[in-house]
Structures are given as C-alpha cells and as structure tokens.
Amino acid sequence: MQIQGHILSEFDEALNTLKANTITMATLTQKNVENAFTGLTQRDLSICNQVIADDEEVDQLEIQIDNDSLQIMAKFQPFASDLRLVVASMKVTHNLERISDHAVSIAKRSRKIIKSEDIDEVALIEPAYQQALLMLKNAILCYTEGSTEKALEVLSMEDDLNKFHKIASKSYTKKLEEPSDHYKIFLNLVFITRWIERVGNLSTNIAEDVIFMESAQDIRHGGELEE
Amino acid sequence: MININNVSFSYDKGKTEVLKNISLDIPEKKVTSFIGPSGCGKSTLLRCINRMNDLVETSMITTGQIDVMGQNINSKEVDPIELRKHIGMVFQKYNPFPKSIYDNVAYGLRIQGIKNKKTLDQAVERSLRGAALWDEVKDRLKDSALGLSGGQQQRLCIARAIAVQPKIILMDEPCSALDPIATAKVEELITELREEFTIVIVTHSMQQASRISDHTAFFYLGELIEYGQTDTIFQNPSKKRTEDYISGRFG
Ligand SMILES: Nc1ncnc2c1ncn2[C@@H]1O[C@H](COP(=O)(O)OP(=O)(O)OP(=O)(O)O)[C@@H](O)[C@H]1O
Ligand SMILES: [Mg+2]
C-alpha cells in the first residue's frame, strides 16, 4: 500500500495518521485480549479490571478513526487504493472494537470465576485461545503490511479454531451434565470459549477487509480470490 | 457507435504526433469520458470525431480510421458539414450567439432550411425542455441569450446542440466555468440525455467523470493508457499511471 507521493502532502499525512491510529487501536485490542486471558489463568483481579478500563481507549479510537475517515472523504475525495484504504480502515476498526468488547466480556466472567476455587479445567481453553490470538496477531500484521498472502493465511486458520473451540466447549458441557459444585464455573467457561472463538472469527473479517483493500475483491460469504 | 481504430494524429503534417495509435470503441447511448493531464490530446481526439480538426490546415490523421455508425468519416464521400449534423458539440466556453434565446435554438434548423413557424416553435420547446431550461426561459424567449446566467447559457448551448436531433453529442469541459449548482444541473441533464444520445465528454473533474460516465478513457502524452467501466477505473484501475493520476500522485 503506497501512501506517500500525493501532490497534496496534507493528504499523505491524513492517510498516514489514519493508518497509524488503526494500528494503535489494533495493538491495544490485542493487549486487551491477552490481558483478559492472563487475568483468568493467573487469577489476577486487577488485570481483569484493567481490561475493562482500557476498552474505553479502544472505543475512543474507533470514534476518532471514523471521524478522520469522514474528513478525508469530504476533503480529499479519495479514489482507487486511497478510497479502499479509508473504507477498509473503518471496517477493520469496527471489527477491532467488537474484539475488544469480547475481551471485556471475558474479563467480567473471569472476575466471577477467580472468586471461586481454582480448577484444572480452566486450562482446556488454552488451544482455542492460542489459535484465536495468533489469528488476531496475523490479521493485524496483514493490515500493517498490506499483505494479501498473510490475510489468506488467517482465513486458513479458522478450521483449527473451530476444532479447538468444539473440543473445549464439549468438555465443559459434559461437565455441566454431571452433578458438580463447579457448574457455575463451567457455565462461565462455556461463554468464554464462545467469545474466544468470536475473536478468531472477527480476525478473519479483518483479513477479508485487507484483501479488499489490496485487491478490490470482496471474498466475504464464500467469494473466491481471483488472480 | 464510434469506432476509433489505431488512430494517430498530427497537427503539423506528420512531423509530431499528438495522438498515438489510439483504439477505442464508444458504445451507443452511453456516456464516455475522456480524462488525462492537460495537453494529453483529449480535445484533439474529441475533435477528430466530428472532423473539427479539418479547420487546422496542416492537421492530418497519419494512421488508422474512425467509423461513426459504420461509416468511415474521413472517406471522400463524407461531407463534414453533413457529418456534424449528426454530431453536436458543446464547448467549455459557452458560446451562445448574440441573438435571442429562441433564435439560438432555432439556428441549426433554419440552416437546414426549416422555415415553418410551428415546426420551429415545437423544436425550440422540445429542445429547451430537453436541456431542462424551458421553465426558466419560456416567458423570455425573445430576450437576448447573453442575458442568461453562465449555467443557463451552457444549457442553452446544449439545447442548440440537440435541436437538430444529432445522434452523438461531444462535450469539451462543459462545466469548467460553472458553479456547483449549475454543474449539477448540467450533469443531471447529461444523465437524462443518455437515454437518447451517445455522449462523449472531456472533463478535468475526476468526481464528474465518476458520477456521470459509464465508461472512462485515460490518456497520457497522446496515448490511451486505460479504457474501461468507470467503476473499475476509479475503484481499481489496472495501470499504475491511471491510479497515480486519479488519486493525485506524482506521476
Ligand atoms: N490547433 C492546434 N495546433 C497545433 N497544436 C495543437 C493544436 N491544438 C492542440 N495542439 C497540441 O496538441 C496537444 C494536445 O492538445 P489537446 O488540446 O488535445 O489537449 P487536451 O488533453 O485537451 O488538454 P487540456 O486538458 O489542456 O484541454 C498539445 O500538445 C497541444 O499543444
Ligand atoms: Mg482540451
């Protein structure tokens, strides 16, 4: 993605700022997801609370990026790859905001979980979490680098994510069917597993936004990427 | 409708070519825009279509052929005056004659020898309505055309062009001297005229080209760089030069 080289240097600057803010928002979102998981596994209440607080900054950045995008469209009337960068950034931002919301949901449930006794089964969500986090990291990287190749990689990771999600949620529902003192914890873990899966799904949305940005092709809902 | 086949053009008897091997098929009843930096040859190509360049004595098409409605327009049998009856032209600098509004519109018909008042009245009204000007001028048809606003004068020139019922209308930067509202009116008019006419328009406004045209041709230094659906040209052009030009980058 070339941003330099517009005759109006102000236009270059506006696009660069937009991209930088989107990357900042992505970094914060990633940190929130990681902190939510750490809060749960390390049983750290203050980290859980921090996720909830930090989400505010993500929300503010989303608003800022939306405003800046509108400004750019009104002021510079971008075309072609410039236009796609602006539209894609708005969509990426929207997906990031939802990912960060899921991090908050995870943190809130984790606060409840760590109030009760520590159980080994918490570790069962780890594979799904690691997969979702990797997908998010790669999705952010493909936006930063404008790489269609990396984006396709993210899409190909979704099958394993589904697999890990199924394994974890099956184990928890099974536990729920047996009489247990910990049923509330298992119920919360079912929710958390679901949100982790959503983080991965939303990361594939970001990858699709990047593919649109780079190639002008819409491959959502089963479309195939053409050469 | 208009088939331009491998056309090269020179203003100085072939010494320098300002158009180089241009091939382009312009479809019927669509709006096609020509875009590109100043001096790239847009107006020259436009004027080739109705042989307006004939007025420059040393000018010549050095290679290639232009067919309009299947007829080679540069063949011996074609009379340029006759050709221009089928191909109207609207210029950047709107140029109504210093006559009444009515006489401006009736001009082309009178040249064709039409004298019947009723026929002329009907043609004037139809053309002014066609140019979306009728309601604004119907009570002052005998007033001088020069008393109209710039935007109205340009629409009057469009009315004058369509009065003789051409098949094709060529427009060279028709809105460059108009304010945004007058421009919007002309653009809306162009969109309506597409139902009946084939329109080729030269414009420096990327927004205008993307709003009103079905196809867009991008020229650079006398060459046709890219020609295609307007949506494709403005959202995902295939040539870097096109992308650089439409997004305002250093070429
Ligand atoms: N009557 C003429 N005699 C000689 N050379 C001409 C004539 N008209 C145009 N040219 C030259 O031909 C080239 C193309 O000019 P043309 O007017 O077609 O460009 P254009 O793309 O319409 O530019 P603009 O956007 O500035 O109107 C230029 O180099 C110009 O100097
Ligand atoms: Mg010109």
XYZ file of C-alpha atoms and ligand atoms in Angstrom:
510
model
C 0.000 0.000 0.000
C 1.615 3.229 -1.138
C 0.621 6.284 0.857
C 3.483 8.624 0.008
C 3.568 10.612 -3.165
C 0.379 12.639 -3.302
C 0.760 16.080 -4.751
C -1.054 17.319 -1.653
C 1.250 16.342 1.210
C -1.612 17.036 3.603
C -3.430 14.109 2.005
C -0.413 11.840 2.614
C -0.370 12.950 6.224
C -4.075 12.337 6.756
C -3.839 8.814 5.324
C -0.723 8.056 7.352
C -2.395 9.241 10.542
C -5.449 7.144 9.792
C -3.334 4.068 9.302
C -1.210 4.770 12.395
C -4.312 5.217 14.568
C -5.796 1.988 13.265
C -2.572 0.171 14.125
C -2.535 1.736 17.607
C -6.101 0.615 18.139
C -5.185 -2.887 16.946
C -2.269 -3.069 19.359
C -4.457 -2.009 22.276
C -7.104 -4.528 21.284
C -4.565 -7.308 21.136
C -3.257 -6.328 24.565
C -6.791 -6.421 25.952
C -7.363 -9.923 24.635
C -4.062 -11.092 26.106
C -4.779 -9.429 29.448
C -8.241 -10.965 29.658
C -6.709 -14.411 29.287
C -3.905 -13.663 31.749
C -6.444 -12.343 34.247
C -8.313 -15.622 34.020
C -5.370 -18.018 34.105
C -3.261 -16.100 36.641
C -6.405 -15.352 38.671
C -5.489 -11.671 38.749
C -8.420 -9.391 39.532
C -6.543 -6.165 38.841
C -5.624 -7.270 35.300
C -9.287 -8.138 34.682
C -10.266 -4.669 35.829
C -7.633 -3.121 33.646
C -9.116 -4.764 30.536
C -12.474 -3.192 31.315
C -10.853 0.212 31.808
C -8.615 0.017 28.723
C -11.562 -0.784 26.478
C -12.592 2.854 26.848
C -9.494 3.921 24.917
C -10.310 1.472 22.135
C -13.815 2.919 21.886
C -12.445 6.461 21.705
C -10.040 5.483 18.938
C -12.875 3.960 16.950
C -14.771 7.246 17.111
C -11.651 9.186 16.199
C -10.902 6.960 13.200
C -14.484 7.193 11.957
C -14.336 10.980 12.157
C -10.968 11.155 10.455
C -12.215 8.880 7.672
C -15.229 11.098 7.042
C -12.945 14.120 6.992
C -10.672 12.503 4.439
C -13.591 11.569 2.203
C -15.089 15.044 2.364
C -11.819 16.884 1.976
C -9.783 14.821 -0.470
C -12.404 12.664 -2.177
C -10.097 9.685 -2.440
C -10.182 7.248 -5.339
C -8.914 3.755 -6.015
C -6.467 2.364 -3.421
C -6.768 5.503 -1.270
C -10.516 5.071 -1.113
C -10.170 1.398 -0.322
C -7.680 2.147 2.464
C -10.153 4.523 4.105
C -13.116 2.174 3.776
C -11.082 -0.845 4.906
C -9.703 1.034 7.921
C -13.214 1.896 9.045
C -14.241 -1.742 8.759
C -11.101 -3.051 10.464
C -11.714 -0.577 13.260
C -15.264 -1.764 13.686
C -14.081 -5.368 13.970
C -11.391 -4.402 16.468
C -13.944 -2.631 18.616
C -16.020 -5.790 18.791
C -12.969 -7.901 19.606
C -12.133 -5.603 22.483
C -15.743 -5.887 23.686
C -15.309 -9.644 23.794
C -12.127 -9.180 25.819
C -14.224 -7.173 28.294
C -16.859 -9.915 28.453
C -14.127 -12.474 29.095
C -12.628 -10.276 31.818
C -16.004 -9.832 33.531
C -16.687 -13.574 33.602
C -13.137 -14.209 34.737
C -13.697 -11.941 37.735
C -16.513 -14.265 38.756
C -14.506 -17.403 38.104
C -11.499 -16.379 40.143
C -13.725 -15.643 43.123
C -14.334 -19.381 43.435
C -11.865 -22.149 43.879
C -9.157 -22.803 41.246
C -9.958 -25.756 38.972
C -7.698 -27.512 36.445
C -10.284 -27.440 33.649
C -9.655 -23.741 33.007
C -6.596 -24.830 31.044
C -8.828 -26.579 28.492
C -9.500 -23.286 26.684
C -5.830 -22.674 26.039
C -5.594 -24.199 22.495
C -8.594 -22.229 21.239
C -7.208 -19.084 22.851
C -3.736 -19.534 21.360
C -5.244 -20.083 17.921
C -7.534 -17.039 18.167
C -4.684 -14.859 19.402
C -2.425 -15.972 16.576
C -5.178 -15.196 14.085
C -5.619 -11.738 15.581
C -1.877 -11.037 15.534
C -1.613 -12.127 11.906
C -4.693 -10.137 10.931
C -3.146 -7.011 12.426
C 0.122 -7.756 10.672
C -1.573 -8.195 7.310
C -3.283 -4.805 7.700
C 0.013 -3.188 8.695
C 1.915 -4.697 5.799
C -0.976 -4.754 3.338
C -0.325 -8.412 2.685
C -2.968 -10.459 0.878
C -0.872 -13.559 1.400
C -0.910 -13.228 5.184
C -4.616 -12.471 5.032
C -5.277 -15.746 3.244
C -3.231 -17.465 5.935
C -5.531 -16.053 8.603
C -8.552 -17.389 6.741
C -6.990 -20.841 6.571
C -6.591 -20.893 10.358
C -10.312 -20.838 11.009
C -10.846 -24.601 10.680
C -8.462 -25.374 13.540
C -10.053 -22.646 15.598
C -13.444 -24.288 15.161
C -11.938 -27.623 16.106
C -10.329 -26.326 19.303
C -13.496 -24.453 20.189
C -15.584 -27.585 19.789
C -13.267 -29.713 21.899
C -13.244 -27.203 24.747
C -16.950 -26.455 24.742
C -17.800 -30.169 24.536
C -15.693 -30.894 27.601
C -17.391 -28.106 29.526
C -20.935 -29.089 28.552
C -20.151 -32.631 29.550
C -19.038 -31.401 32.942
C -22.269 -29.460 33.172
C -24.289 -32.637 32.674
C -22.692 -34.262 35.705
C -23.610 -33.087 39.193
C -20.806 -30.787 40.309
C -20.101 -27.962 42.757
C -18.397 -26.086 39.969
C -21.254 -25.888 37.492
C -21.275 -22.102 37.601
C -17.608 -22.004 36.659
C -18.187 -24.397 33.775
C -21.079 -22.326 32.546
C -18.903 -19.227 32.538
C -16.165 -21.139 30.741
C -18.630 -22.142 28.018
C -19.312 -18.447 27.450
C -15.644 -17.563 27.483
C -14.849 -20.277 24.956
C -17.514 -18.859 22.693
C -16.077 -15.326 22.917
C -12.603 -16.611 22.198
C -13.948 -18.221 19.063
C -15.573 -14.903 18.116
C -12.206 -13.162 18.448
C -10.861 -15.555 15.822
C -13.888 -15.112 13.555
C -13.618 -11.330 13.724
C -9.931 -11.631 12.883
C -10.890 -13.339 9.632
C -13.205 -10.386 8.932
C -10.196 -8.114 9.285
C -8.250 -10.328 6.902
C -11.080 -10.048 4.380
C -11.076 -6.265 4.750
C -7.369 -6.265 3.963
C -7.904 -8.415 0.886
C -10.486 -5.885 -0.315
C -8.083 -3.052 0.437
C -5.275 -4.670 -1.512
C -7.070 -6.298 -4.416
C -10.510 -4.620 -4.564
C -12.072 -8.065 -4.341
C -14.844 -8.945 -1.974
C -14.357 -12.530 -0.864
C -16.824 -12.441 2.017
C -19.584 -15.024 2.164
C -17.838 -17.634 0.087
C -16.304 -15.499 -2.686
C -13.013 -16.716 -4.102
C -9.936 -14.602 -4.664
C -9.112 -14.254 -8.363
C -5.679 -13.687 -9.763
C -21.296 3.596 -32.362
C -17.914 5.316 -32.651
C -15.057 3.005 -33.548
C -11.619 4.507 -33.327
C -9.111 2.133 -34.790
C -5.365 2.641 -34.370
C -5.589 6.405 -34.919
C -2.518 8.633 -34.868
C -2.895 12.330 -35.408
C -0.608 15.237 -36.206
C -1.136 18.994 -36.335
C 1.976 19.527 -38.446
C 1.682 17.226 -41.430
C 3.010 14.239 -39.555
C 6.128 15.782 -38.029
C 4.918 15.273 -34.474
C 2.128 13.005 -33.393
C -0.112 14.245 -30.605
C -2.228 11.084 -30.689
C -0.506 7.729 -30.946
C -2.245 4.563 -32.107
C -5.496 5.130 -30.279
C -8.046 2.326 -30.447
C -11.320 2.733 -28.670
C -14.929 1.652 -29.222
C -17.509 4.054 -27.844
C -20.897 2.417 -27.276
C -24.259 3.857 -28.254
C -26.452 5.720 -25.745
C -23.834 5.730 -23.065
C -21.716 8.456 -21.528
C -17.993 8.065 -22.134
C -15.497 10.403 -20.504
C -12.001 11.289 -21.593
C -9.667 12.170 -18.751
C -5.962 12.903 -18.509
C -3.490 15.679 -17.831
C -3.512 18.902 -19.802
C -2.151 18.535 -23.311
C -2.562 14.746 -23.484
C -4.823 15.032 -26.531
C -8.364 14.665 -25.186
C -9.780 17.631 -27.087
C -7.874 16.657 -30.197
C -9.403 13.192 -30.205
C -12.839 14.628 -29.489
C -12.486 16.958 -32.464
C -11.414 14.062 -34.673
C -14.838 12.544 -34.141
C -16.656 15.394 -35.903
C -13.730 16.443 -38.095
C -13.406 19.800 -36.389
C -9.632 19.479 -36.770
C -10.143 19.930 -40.527
C -10.105 23.626 -39.707
C -6.370 23.363 -38.977
C -4.916 23.064 -42.461
C -1.746 21.185 -41.601
C -3.551 18.684 -39.423
C -3.925 15.063 -40.503
C -4.739 11.609 -39.313
C -1.483 9.792 -40.023
C -2.689 6.247 -39.381
C -5.918 4.497 -38.606
C -9.576 5.073 -39.178
C -12.607 6.416 -37.371
C -16.002 4.907 -38.113
C -19.165 6.553 -36.899
C -22.265 4.419 -37.217
C -20.338 2.101 -39.511
C -19.188 4.846 -41.892
C -15.549 5.861 -42.282
C -15.867 9.578 -41.561
C -12.691 10.523 -43.381
C -13.641 8.911 -46.651
C -14.142 11.094 -49.722
C -17.917 10.688 -49.791
C -18.411 12.142 -46.333
C -19.225 15.843 -46.193
C -18.025 17.227 -42.838
C -20.956 19.639 -42.647
C -23.358 16.748 -43.107
C -21.408 14.728 -40.532
C -21.696 17.498 -37.946
C -25.487 17.444 -38.253
C -25.318 14.048 -36.611
C -22.675 15.039 -34.123
C -23.379 18.049 -31.930
C -20.710 19.776 -29.916
C -20.726 21.741 -26.664
C -17.665 23.708 -25.630
C -16.027 24.713 -22.402
C -16.574 28.394 -23.044
C -20.300 28.542 -23.556
C -20.835 30.471 -26.732
C -24.420 31.421 -27.474
C -24.846 33.727 -30.440
C -25.691 37.353 -29.622
C -29.273 36.679 -30.590
C -32.476 35.802 -28.786
C -32.842 32.595 -26.851
C -35.311 31.386 -29.462
C -33.049 32.173 -32.386
C -30.131 30.401 -30.764
C -32.034 27.165 -30.511
C -33.672 27.521 -33.942
C -30.353 28.348 -35.613
C -29.361 24.862 -36.718
C -32.840 24.090 -38.004
C -33.020 27.297 -40.021
C -29.658 26.450 -41.589
C -31.242 23.192 -42.636
C -33.896 25.250 -44.406
C -36.748 24.771 -41.995
C -38.936 27.893 -42.024
C -42.333 26.701 -40.832
C -43.042 28.631 -37.621
C -44.993 25.862 -35.974
C -42.259 23.304 -36.640
C -39.653 25.678 -35.281
C -41.747 26.537 -32.210
C -42.168 22.890 -31.412
C -38.498 22.097 -31.928
C -37.428 25.028 -29.740
C -39.726 23.991 -26.931
C -38.707 20.347 -27.176
C -35.010 21.205 -27.134
C -35.302 23.658 -24.253
C -37.273 21.099 -22.285
C -34.643 18.511 -23.208
C -31.979 20.820 -21.849
C -34.015 21.390 -18.669
C -34.220 25.094 -19.395
C -37.767 25.563 -20.636
C -39.367 26.555 -17.338
C -36.688 29.140 -16.698
C -36.912 30.867 -20.082
C -40.333 30.171 -21.561
C -41.542 33.726 -20.841
C -38.486 35.422 -22.290
C -37.727 33.532 -25.478
C -37.272 36.788 -27.382
C -34.723 38.146 -24.888
C -31.032 38.059 -25.673
C -29.287 34.814 -24.783
C -26.441 36.847 -23.357
C -28.702 37.948 -20.501
C -28.786 34.413 -19.116
C -26.554 33.189 -16.318
C -23.489 31.146 -17.226
C -25.137 27.876 -16.283
C -28.233 28.793 -18.288
C -26.109 29.784 -21.272
C -24.376 26.411 -21.182
C -27.697 24.600 -21.062
C -28.853 26.797 -23.938
C -25.854 25.617 -25.942
C -26.871 22.057 -25.140
C -30.426 22.879 -26.309
C -28.948 24.310 -29.510
C -26.914 21.142 -30.000
C -29.842 18.779 -29.502
C -32.291 20.863 -31.591
C -31.039 19.301 -34.805
C -31.501 15.854 -33.252
C -27.962 14.566 -33.593
C -27.021 11.024 -32.663
C -23.889 11.994 -30.798
C -23.032 14.925 -28.551
C -19.410 15.808 -27.887
C -18.713 17.974 -24.844
C -15.372 19.559 -24.071
C -15.203 20.502 -20.383
C -18.793 21.761 -20.412
C -18.871 22.555 -16.696
C -15.459 24.039 -16.085
C -16.826 27.584 -15.920
C -19.920 26.728 -13.895
C -20.656 26.854 -10.179
C -21.564 23.625 -8.320
C -25.314 24.087 -8.717
C -25.144 24.874 -12.436
C -22.726 21.950 -12.779
C -25.149 19.631 -11.002
C -27.911 20.717 -13.393
C -25.783 20.047 -16.444
C -24.715 16.690 -15.015
C -28.289 15.720 -14.366
C -29.118 16.766 -17.890
C -26.316 14.628 -19.308
C -27.634 11.647 -17.401
C -31.074 12.217 -18.935
C -29.723 12.826 -22.432
C -28.057 9.437 -22.340
C -31.465 7.874 -22.984
C -31.433 9.365 -26.464
C -27.876 10.302 -27.377
C -24.386 8.925 -27.301
C -22.316 11.347 -25.250
C -18.568 11.811 -25.134
C -17.317 14.269 -22.552
C -13.876 15.633 -21.750
C -13.531 16.585 -18.110
C -10.854 17.523 -15.615
C -13.061 16.635 -12.687
C -12.496 13.074 -11.550
C -15.644 13.333 -9.459
C -17.614 14.374 -12.505
C -16.273 11.550 -14.638
C -17.036 9.024 -11.925
C -20.530 10.414 -11.353
C -21.837 10.693 -14.876
C -19.986 8.348 -17.176
C -20.449 4.685 -17.950
C -17.003 4.295 -19.473
C -13.834 6.236 -18.901
C -10.734 6.544 -21.055
C -7.494 7.783 -19.517
C -4.961 9.427 -21.837
C -1.359 10.314 -21.165
C 1.004 12.053 -23.600
C -1.095 11.180 -26.615
C -1.566 7.558 -25.662
C -4.616 5.738 -24.409
C -3.426 4.191 -21.164
C -6.579 2.569 -19.895
C -10.199 2.334 -21.013
C -12.971 0.552 -19.186
C -16.016 0.678 -16.973
C -15.976 3.873 -14.936
C -16.382 1.966 -11.660
C -13.315 -0.114 -12.395
C -11.218 2.864 -13.443
C -11.963 4.758 -10.242
C -12.036 1.911 -7.748
C -9.427 -0.450 -9.071
C -7.577 0.714 -12.171
C -5.197 -1.815 -13.646
C -2.459 0.622 -14.696
C -0.285 2.417 -12.188
C -0.329 5.589 -14.287
C -4.107 5.716 -14.083
C -4.062 5.172 -10.341
C -1.427 7.876 -9.856
C -3.358 10.365 -11.947
C -6.808 9.850 -10.442
C -5.507 9.804 -6.894
C -3.426 12.927 -7.349
C 0.029 11.397 -7.070
C 3.283 12.388 -8.694
C 3.428 10.508 -11.993
N -4.679 23.829 -33.156
C -3.534 23.262 -32.772
N -2.401 23.396 -33.469
C -1.268 22.806 -33.080
N -1.129 22.077 -31.976
C -2.216 21.915 -31.200
C -3.477 22.493 -31.556
N -4.363 22.148 -30.608
C -3.704 21.402 -29.702
N -2.417 21.242 -30.059
C -1.399 20.459 -29.328
O -1.812 19.113 -29.269
C -1.560 18.531 -28.000
C -2.868 18.020 -27.410
O -3.721 19.116 -27.153
P -5.210 18.984 -26.697
O -5.823 20.331 -26.751
O -5.863 17.896 -27.453
O -5.005 18.526 -25.180
P -6.073 18.331 -24.026
O -5.844 16.971 -23.491
O -7.427 18.665 -24.498
O -5.574 19.392 -22.952
P -6.439 20.323 -21.957
O -6.823 19.422 -20.845
O -5.446 21.339 -21.505
O -7.580 20.885 -22.714
C -0.914 19.617 -27.167
O 0.471 19.404 -27.203
C -1.283 20.893 -27.886
O -0.272 21.867 -27.727
Mg -8.810 20.196 -24.028
